[in-house]
Amino acid sequence: MRASTPTICENGEPIIQIGEEHSRIFIEPIYYHQKIPNSLQVIYLRQGVYERLTQALLLLPKNFSLILYDGYRPFQVQQFLFANFSRQIAQLFPHITEQEVVRETSKYVAFPSLEHAHFAPH
């Protein structure tokens, strides 16, 4: 299995803050609760993602709900996650090279990139 970072294409779709407007979608901003620096107390998603989640709920039994733990995350949070995971990999496998640590980390956490980082929530 080859590790890769998904390609991100800007499509101009609005990014919206997810609140309590849907009775079966709950938010639990996990990185904020873990006190990760620069994490957000709210969750932002592309509008189309939110619409697809609400459509999925229509297909599920009425007693099912969704909990959103994350959506858009700032570059600094992605950096923290990548660095933290890399440290854990390096500790678990002290015999592997730094390049191998990055390759292994990239299987689980996307490499932080500013390439498409133009959204800045208020």
PDB file of C-alpha atoms in Angstrom, residues 24-105:
ATOM      1  CA  ARG A  24     -29.143  14.405  14.808  1.00  0.00           C
ATOM      2  CA  ILE A  25     -25.741  15.990  14.181  1.00  0.00           C
ATOM      3  CA  PHE A  26     -23.623  16.664  17.241  1.00  0.00           C
ATOM      4  CA  ILE A  27     -20.255  18.381  17.375  1.00  0.00           C
ATOM      5  CA  GLU A  28     -17.395  17.382  19.626  1.00  0.00           C
ATOM      6  CA  PRO A  29     -14.258  19.314  18.520  1.00  0.00           C
ATOM      7  CA  ILE A  30     -11.766  16.691  19.643  1.00  0.00           C
ATOM      8  CA  TYR A  31      -8.550  18.672  19.097  1.00  0.00           C
ATOM      9  CA  TYR A  32      -9.929  21.625  21.053  1.00  0.00           C
ATOM     10  CA  HIS A  33     -10.842  19.307  23.933  1.00  0.00           C
ATOM     11  CA  GLN A  34      -7.333  17.820  23.766  1.00  0.00           C
ATOM     12  CA  LYS A  35      -6.014  21.401  24.111  1.00  0.00           C
ATOM     13  CA  ILE A  36      -3.982  21.196  20.905  1.00  0.00           C
ATOM     14  CA  PRO A  37      -2.572  24.678  20.221  1.00  0.00           C
ATOM     15  CA  ASN A  38      -4.506  26.740  17.631  1.00  0.00           C
ATOM     16  CA  SER A  39      -7.362  24.210  17.475  1.00  0.00           C
ATOM     17  CA  LEU A  40     -10.878  25.478  16.947  1.00  0.00           C
ATOM     18  CA  GLN A  41     -13.789  25.296  19.378  1.00  0.00           C
ATOM     19  CA  VAL A  42     -16.192  25.028  16.428  1.00  0.00           C
ATOM     20  CA  ILE A  43     -16.334  22.764  13.381  1.00  0.00           C
ATOM     21  CA  TYR A  44     -16.280  24.009   9.816  1.00  0.00           C
ATOM     22  CA  LEU A  45     -17.205  21.916   6.766  1.00  0.00           C
ATOM     23  CA  ARG A  46     -17.736  22.536   3.087  1.00  0.00           C
ATOM     24  CA  GLN A  47     -21.436  23.161   2.573  1.00  0.00           C
ATOM     25  CA  GLY A  48     -21.704  20.140   0.268  1.00  0.00           C
ATOM     26  CA  VAL A  49     -20.212  17.859   2.902  1.00  0.00           C
ATOM     27  CA  TYR A  50     -22.795  19.045   5.420  1.00  0.00           C
ATOM     28  CA  GLU A  51     -25.586  18.501   2.887  1.00  0.00           C
ATOM     29  CA  ARG A  52     -24.368  14.947   2.185  1.00  0.00           C
ATOM     30  CA  LEU A  53     -24.262  14.200   5.919  1.00  0.00           C
ATOM     31  CA  THR A  54     -27.857  15.351   6.323  1.00  0.00           C
ATOM     32  CA  GLN A  55     -28.835  13.193   3.328  1.00  0.00           C
ATOM     33  CA  ALA A  56     -27.076  10.191   4.895  1.00  0.00           C
ATOM     34  CA  LEU A  57     -29.132  10.675   8.046  1.00  0.00           C
ATOM     35  CA  LEU A  58     -32.300  10.324   5.977  1.00  0.00           C
ATOM     36  CA  LEU A  59     -31.149   6.829   5.005  1.00  0.00           C
ATOM     37  CA  LEU A  60     -30.341   5.781   8.562  1.00  0.00           C
ATOM     38  CA  PRO A  61     -32.832   4.682  11.198  1.00  0.00           C
ATOM     39  CA  LYS A  62     -34.271   7.604  13.182  1.00  0.00           C
ATOM     40  CA  ASN A  63     -32.412   6.530  16.336  1.00  0.00           C
ATOM     41  CA  PHE A  64     -29.007   7.016  14.638  1.00  0.00           C
ATOM     42  CA  SER A  65     -27.054  10.267  14.893  1.00  0.00           C
ATOM     43  CA  LEU A  66     -23.676  11.567  13.789  1.00  0.00           C
ATOM     44  CA  ILE A  67     -20.941  13.071  15.919  1.00  0.00           C
ATOM     45  CA  LEU A  68     -18.466  15.341  14.137  1.00  0.00           C
ATOM     46  CA  TYR A  69     -15.052  15.407  15.766  1.00  0.00           C
ATOM     47  CA  ASP A  70     -13.215  17.439  13.138  1.00  0.00           C
ATOM     48  CA  GLY A  71     -13.584  19.234   9.833  1.00  0.00           C
ATOM     49  CA  TYR A  72     -11.435  22.103   8.606  1.00  0.00           C
ATOM     50  CA  ARG A  73      -8.311  22.413  10.734  1.00  0.00           C
ATOM     51  CA  PRO A  74      -5.733  25.211  10.760  1.00  0.00           C
ATOM     52  CA  PHE A  75      -2.269  24.582   9.336  1.00  0.00           C
ATOM     53  CA  GLN A  76      -0.729  24.817  12.831  1.00  0.00           C
ATOM     54  CA  VAL A  77      -2.984  22.019  14.082  1.00  0.00           C
ATOM     55  CA  GLN A  78      -1.993  19.819  11.138  1.00  0.00           C
ATOM     56  CA  GLN A  79       1.679  20.571  11.886  1.00  0.00           C
ATOM     57  CA  PHE A  80       1.168  19.595  15.527  1.00  0.00           C
ATOM     58  CA  LEU A  81      -0.598  16.351  14.615  1.00  0.00           C
ATOM     59  CA  PHE A  82       2.076  15.364  12.090  1.00  0.00           C
ATOM     60  CA  ALA A  83       4.964  16.203  14.428  1.00  0.00           C
ATOM     61  CA  ASN A  84       3.352  14.464  17.406  1.00  0.00           C
ATOM     62  CA  PHE A  85       2.601  11.315  15.405  1.00  0.00           C
ATOM     63  CA  SER A  86       6.130  11.351  13.937  1.00  0.00           C
ATOM     64  CA  ARG A  87       7.615  11.460  17.452  1.00  0.00           C
ATOM     65  CA  GLN A  88       5.500   8.470  18.457  1.00  0.00           C
ATOM     66  CA  ILE A  89       6.594   6.502  15.362  1.00  0.00           C
ATOM     67  CA  ALA A  90      10.256   7.368  16.017  1.00  0.00           C
ATOM     68  CA  GLN A  91       9.946   6.169  19.619  1.00  0.00           C
ATOM     69  CA  LEU A  92       8.253   2.927  18.595  1.00  0.00           C
ATOM     70  CA  PHE A  93      10.774   2.235  15.820  1.00  0.00           C
ATOM     71  CA  PRO A  94      14.087   3.835  16.866  1.00  0.00           C
ATOM     72  CA  HIS A  95      16.001   1.904  14.189  1.00  0.00           C
ATOM     73  CA  ILE A  96      14.277   3.541  11.179  1.00  0.00           C
ATOM     74  CA  THR A  97      15.536   6.642   9.374  1.00  0.00           C
ATOM     75  CA  GLU A  98      13.923  10.080   9.528  1.00  0.00           C
ATOM     76  CA  GLN A  99      12.709   9.614   5.945  1.00  0.00           C
ATOM     77  CA  GLU A 100      11.074   6.316   6.943  1.00  0.00           C
ATOM     78  CA  VAL A 101       9.455   8.032   9.948  1.00  0.00           C
ATOM     79  CA  VAL A 102       7.929  10.644   7.605  1.00  0.00           C
ATOM     80  CA  ARG A 103       6.777   7.965   5.161  1.00  0.00           C
ATOM     81  CA  GLU A 104       5.208   5.896   7.973  1.00  0.00           C
ATOM     82  CA  THR A 105       3.570   8.970   9.549  1.00  0.00           C
TER      83      THR A 105
END
